[in-house]
mmCIF file of C-alpha atoms and ligand atoms in Angstrom:
data_model
loop_
_atom_site.group_PDB
_atom_site.id
_atom_site.type_symbol
_atom_site.label_atom_id
_atom_site.label_comp_id
_atom_site.label_asym_id
_atom_site.label_seq_id
_atom_site.Cartn_x
_atom_site.Cartn_y
_atom_site.Cartn_z
ATOM 1 C CA MET A 692 12.550 21.166 -29.844
ATOM 2 C CA LYS A 693 14.937 18.912 -28.041
ATOM 3 C CA THR A 694 13.759 15.329 -27.591
ATOM 4 C CA LEU A 695 13.264 14.699 -23.698
ATOM 5 C CA LYS A 696 14.321 11.263 -22.621
ATOM 6 C CA ILE A 697 12.552 10.181 -19.619
ATOM 7 C CA LEU A 698 13.228 7.044 -17.517
ATOM 8 C CA VAL A 699 10.280 5.324 -15.853
ATOM 9 C CA LEU A 700 11.222 3.218 -12.825
ATOM 10 C CA ASN A 701 9.028 0.861 -11.019
ATOM 11 C CA GLY A 702 9.880 -0.893 -7.780
ATOM 12 C CA PRO A 703 8.925 -4.172 -6.153
ATOM 13 C CA ASN A 704 5.746 -6.121 -6.910
ATOM 14 C CA LEU A 705 4.520 -3.788 -9.561
ATOM 15 C CA ASN A 706 5.240 -6.460 -12.031
ATOM 16 C CA LEU A 707 2.310 -8.382 -10.495
ATOM 17 C CA LEU A 708 -0.131 -5.366 -11.292
ATOM 18 C CA GLY A 709 -3.370 -6.665 -12.997
ATOM 19 C CA THR A 710 -3.846 -9.245 -10.390
ATOM 20 C CA ARG A 711 -2.323 -7.797 -7.159
ATOM 21 C CA GLU A 712 -4.927 -6.326 -4.766
ATOM 22 C CA PRO A 713 -7.007 -4.968 -7.787
ATOM 23 C CA GLU A 714 -9.416 -3.083 -5.414
ATOM 24 C CA ILE A 715 -6.420 -0.923 -4.457
ATOM 25 C CA TYR A 716 -4.205 -0.913 -7.569
ATOM 26 C CA GLY A 717 -6.749 -1.462 -10.346
ATOM 27 C CA THR A 718 -6.632 -4.013 -13.149
ATOM 28 C CA GLU A 719 -4.153 -2.370 -15.421
ATOM 29 C CA THR A 720 -0.794 -4.303 -15.795
ATOM 30 C CA MET A 721 2.521 -2.888 -16.051
ATOM 31 C CA ASP A 722 2.369 -3.419 -19.816
ATOM 32 C CA SER A 723 -0.895 -1.677 -20.252
ATOM 33 C CA ILE A 724 0.403 1.167 -18.216
ATOM 34 C CA ALA A 725 3.577 1.393 -20.445
ATOM 35 C CA LYS A 726 1.413 1.182 -23.598
ATOM 36 C CA ASP A 727 -0.799 4.209 -22.468
ATOM 37 C CA LEU A 728 2.191 6.176 -21.261
ATOM 38 C CA ASN A 729 3.844 5.702 -24.673
ATOM 39 C CA ALA A 730 0.881 6.846 -26.422
ATOM 40 C CA CYS A 731 0.905 10.044 -24.195
ATOM 41 C CA ALA A 732 4.437 10.572 -24.931
ATOM 42 C CA GLU A 733 3.756 10.480 -28.506
ATOM 43 C CA GLN A 734 1.113 12.997 -28.189
ATOM 44 C CA LEU A 735 3.452 15.305 -26.159
ATOM 45 C CA ASP A 736 5.840 15.118 -29.184
ATOM 46 C CA GLY A 737 9.552 14.966 -28.725
ATOM 47 C CA VAL A 738 9.374 12.722 -25.667
ATOM 48 C CA GLU A 739 11.111 9.203 -25.383
ATOM 49 C CA LEU A 740 10.396 6.785 -22.610
ATOM 50 C CA GLU A 741 12.361 3.813 -21.225
ATOM 51 C CA PHE A 742 10.294 1.800 -18.832
ATOM 52 C CA ARG A 743 11.940 -0.473 -16.225
ATOM 53 C CA GLN A 744 10.738 -2.637 -13.179
ATOM 54 C CA SER A 745 12.724 -4.281 -10.549
ATOM 55 C CA ASN A 746 12.177 -5.971 -7.219
ATOM 56 C CA SER A 747 15.839 -5.117 -6.246
ATOM 57 C CA GLU A 748 16.552 -2.130 -4.403
ATOM 58 C CA SER A 749 20.115 -2.240 -5.686
ATOM 59 C CA ASP A 750 18.865 -2.163 -9.262
ATOM 60 C CA LEU A 751 16.734 1.055 -8.581
ATOM 61 C CA ILE A 752 19.761 2.662 -6.912
ATOM 62 C CA THR A 753 22.143 1.908 -9.740
ATOM 63 C CA TRP A 754 19.541 3.063 -12.387
ATOM 64 C CA ILE A 755 18.801 6.347 -10.695
ATOM 65 C CA GLY A 756 22.649 6.990 -10.533
ATOM 66 C CA ASP A 757 23.287 6.154 -14.099
ATOM 67 C CA ALA A 758 20.471 8.336 -15.387
ATOM 68 C CA LYS A 759 22.964 11.362 -15.143
ATOM 69 C CA GLY A 760 23.948 12.291 -18.711
ATOM 70 C CA LYS A 761 21.438 9.683 -20.288
ATOM 71 C CA PHE A 762 18.114 10.979 -19.088
ATOM 72 C CA ASP A 763 16.377 14.409 -18.767
ATOM 73 C CA GLY A 764 14.041 13.256 -16.030
ATOM 74 C CA ILE A 765 12.720 10.228 -14.050
ATOM 75 C CA ILE A 766 9.356 9.170 -13.077
ATOM 76 C CA ILE A 767 9.684 6.590 -10.196
ATOM 77 C CA ASN A 768 7.148 4.482 -8.239
ATOM 78 C CA PRO A 769 9.289 3.213 -5.617
ATOM 79 C CA ALA A 770 6.534 0.937 -4.353
ATOM 80 C CA ALA A 771 7.340 -0.384 -0.817
ATOM 81 C CA PHE A 772 10.830 1.234 -1.006
ATOM 82 C CA THR A 773 8.975 4.603 -0.716
ATOM 83 C CA HIS A 774 8.482 3.855 2.881
ATOM 84 C CA THR A 775 11.751 2.047 3.810
ATOM 85 C CA SER A 776 14.627 2.969 1.468
ATOM 86 C CA LEU A 777 17.154 5.425 2.409
ATOM 87 C CA GLY A 778 19.300 4.172 -0.451
ATOM 88 C CA VAL A 779 16.619 4.989 -3.062
ATOM 89 C CA ALA A 780 16.041 8.243 -1.356
ATOM 90 C CA ASP A 781 19.755 9.094 -1.272
ATOM 91 C CA ALA A 782 20.112 8.238 -4.965
ATOM 92 C CA LEU A 783 17.180 10.565 -5.894
ATOM 93 C CA LYS A 784 18.802 13.461 -3.810
ATOM 94 C CA ALA A 785 22.197 12.750 -5.520
ATOM 95 C CA VAL A 786 20.746 13.489 -8.971
ATOM 96 C CA ALA A 787 18.096 15.907 -8.173
ATOM 97 C CA GLY A 788 19.572 19.113 -9.551
ATOM 98 C CA ILE A 789 20.645 17.212 -12.778
ATOM 99 C CA VAL A 790 17.703 14.678 -13.383
ATOM 100 C CA PRO A 791 14.574 15.814 -11.763
ATOM 101 C CA ALA A 792 12.236 13.088 -10.717
ATOM 102 C CA VAL A 793 8.497 12.870 -9.947
ATOM 103 C CA GLU A 794 7.243 10.317 -7.535
ATOM 104 C CA VAL A 795 4.117 8.448 -8.450
ATOM 105 C CA HIS A 796 1.642 5.987 -6.836
ATOM 106 C CA LEU A 797 -1.323 4.082 -8.022
ATOM 107 C CA SER A 798 -3.012 4.232 -4.682
ATOM 108 C CA ASN A 799 -3.588 7.250 -2.234
ATOM 109 C CA THR A 800 -0.966 6.112 0.334
ATOM 110 C CA HIS A 801 -2.287 8.697 2.788
ATOM 111 C CA ALA A 802 -5.732 6.876 2.902
ATOM 112 C CA ARG A 803 -4.003 3.610 3.631
ATOM 113 C CA GLU A 804 -2.093 2.128 6.711
ATOM 114 C CA GLU A 805 -0.184 4.682 8.683
ATOM 115 C CA ILE A 806 3.227 3.069 7.678
ATOM 116 C CA ARG A 807 2.360 4.155 4.109
ATOM 117 C CA HIS A 808 1.978 7.775 5.067
ATOM 118 C CA LYS A 809 5.606 8.571 5.071
ATOM 119 C CA SER A 810 7.633 8.768 1.993
ATOM 120 C CA LEU A 811 11.469 8.716 2.330
ATOM 121 C CA THR A 812 11.798 9.320 -1.398
ATOM 122 C CA ALA A 813 9.597 12.256 -1.994
ATOM 123 C CA PRO A 814 12.055 14.918 -0.628
ATOM 124 C CA GLY A 815 14.360 13.962 -3.492
ATOM 125 C CA CYS A 816 11.756 14.568 -6.162
ATOM 126 C CA ILE A 817 10.297 17.796 -7.527
ATOM 127 C CA GLY A 818 6.667 16.420 -6.855
ATOM 128 C CA GLN A 819 4.479 13.673 -6.161
ATOM 129 C CA ILE A 820 1.179 12.334 -7.857
ATOM 130 C CA MET A 821 -0.893 9.574 -6.198
ATOM 131 C CA GLY A 822 -4.263 8.076 -5.956
ATOM 132 C CA PHE A 823 -5.434 7.937 -9.694
ATOM 133 C CA LYS A 824 -4.334 4.268 -10.459
ATOM 134 C CA GLY A 825 -2.760 3.873 -13.825
ATOM 135 C CA TYR A 826 -3.615 7.513 -14.673
ATOM 136 C CA SER A 827 -1.155 8.844 -12.000
ATOM 137 C CA TYR A 828 1.452 7.874 -14.602
ATOM 138 C CA ILE A 829 -0.012 10.081 -17.336
ATOM 139 C CA LEU A 830 -0.265 13.077 -14.845
ATOM 140 C CA ALA A 831 3.365 12.509 -13.788
ATOM 141 C CA LEU A 832 4.444 12.557 -17.436
ATOM 142 C CA GLN A 833 2.536 15.695 -18.290
ATOM 143 C CA ALA A 834 3.792 17.469 -15.167
ATOM 144 C CA LEU A 835 7.303 16.442 -15.742
ATOM 145 C CA VAL A 836 7.516 17.341 -19.339
ATOM 146 C CA SER A 837 5.947 20.715 -18.511
ATOM 147 C CA TYR A 838 8.528 21.268 -15.906
ATOM 148 C CA LEU A 839 11.460 20.340 -18.139
ATOM 149 C CA ARG A 840 10.214 22.475 -21.029
ATOM 150 C CA SER A 841 9.644 25.681 -18.911
ATOM 151 C CA GLU A 842 13.130 24.991 -17.303
ATOM 152 C CA LYS A 843 14.946 24.844 -20.762
HETATM 153 C C1 LIG B 548 2.389 1.951 -4.123
HETATM 154 C C2 LIG B 548 2.052 2.245 -2.731
HETATM 155 C C3 LIG B 548 3.173 1.495 -1.873
HETATM 156 O O1 LIG B 548 2.694 1.821 -0.468
HETATM 157 C C4 LIG B 548 3.010 -0.056 -2.041
HETATM 158 O O2 LIG B 548 3.932 -0.599 -1.353
HETATM 159 C C5 LIG B 548 3.094 -0.330 -3.510
HETATM 160 C C6 LIG B 548 2.450 0.454 -4.552
HETATM 161 C C7 LIG B 548 1.499 2.389 -5.179
HETATM 162 O O3 LIG B 548 1.681 2.753 -6.327
HETATM 163 O O4 LIG B 548 0.268 2.897 -4.881
HETATM 164 O O5 LIG B 548 3.856 -1.446 -3.790
HETATM 165 O O6 LIG B 548 3.547 2.619 -4.614
#
């Protein structure tokens, strides 16, 4: 079985998880989410993860475009850029047929302020998982790996 390489991208303010509005996002930190996700990747066998976070839209756009030929899939929490960034949305669409992406959110954005109900980035993804705090990432990884394995 071919090893699947998955790029896990995280947008602005997700470096503050743990202390950032814990009633909404939970108390897990980026590091603890990465640790749990790596344990899940190990269980899935033949899955390698690369975890990145940036507060800069430009980093995320560049990382998505550069994923072609280096990664088999992307898990992305675009954070606030979900609702604002045509650039991130266009980057996801540009690689969609080549590097499929799953959008993930800790909170259920549909149960929050109206401005968070719309995702500009979701149309460039194969699917979206939200509302399960850190566990959303685990569900996203399971879904993406199953998608990639059934595709190949
Ligand atoms: C978020 C939801 C976004 O609306 C918000 O801007 C974030 C985090 C989430 O994971 O729930 O920063 O993407």
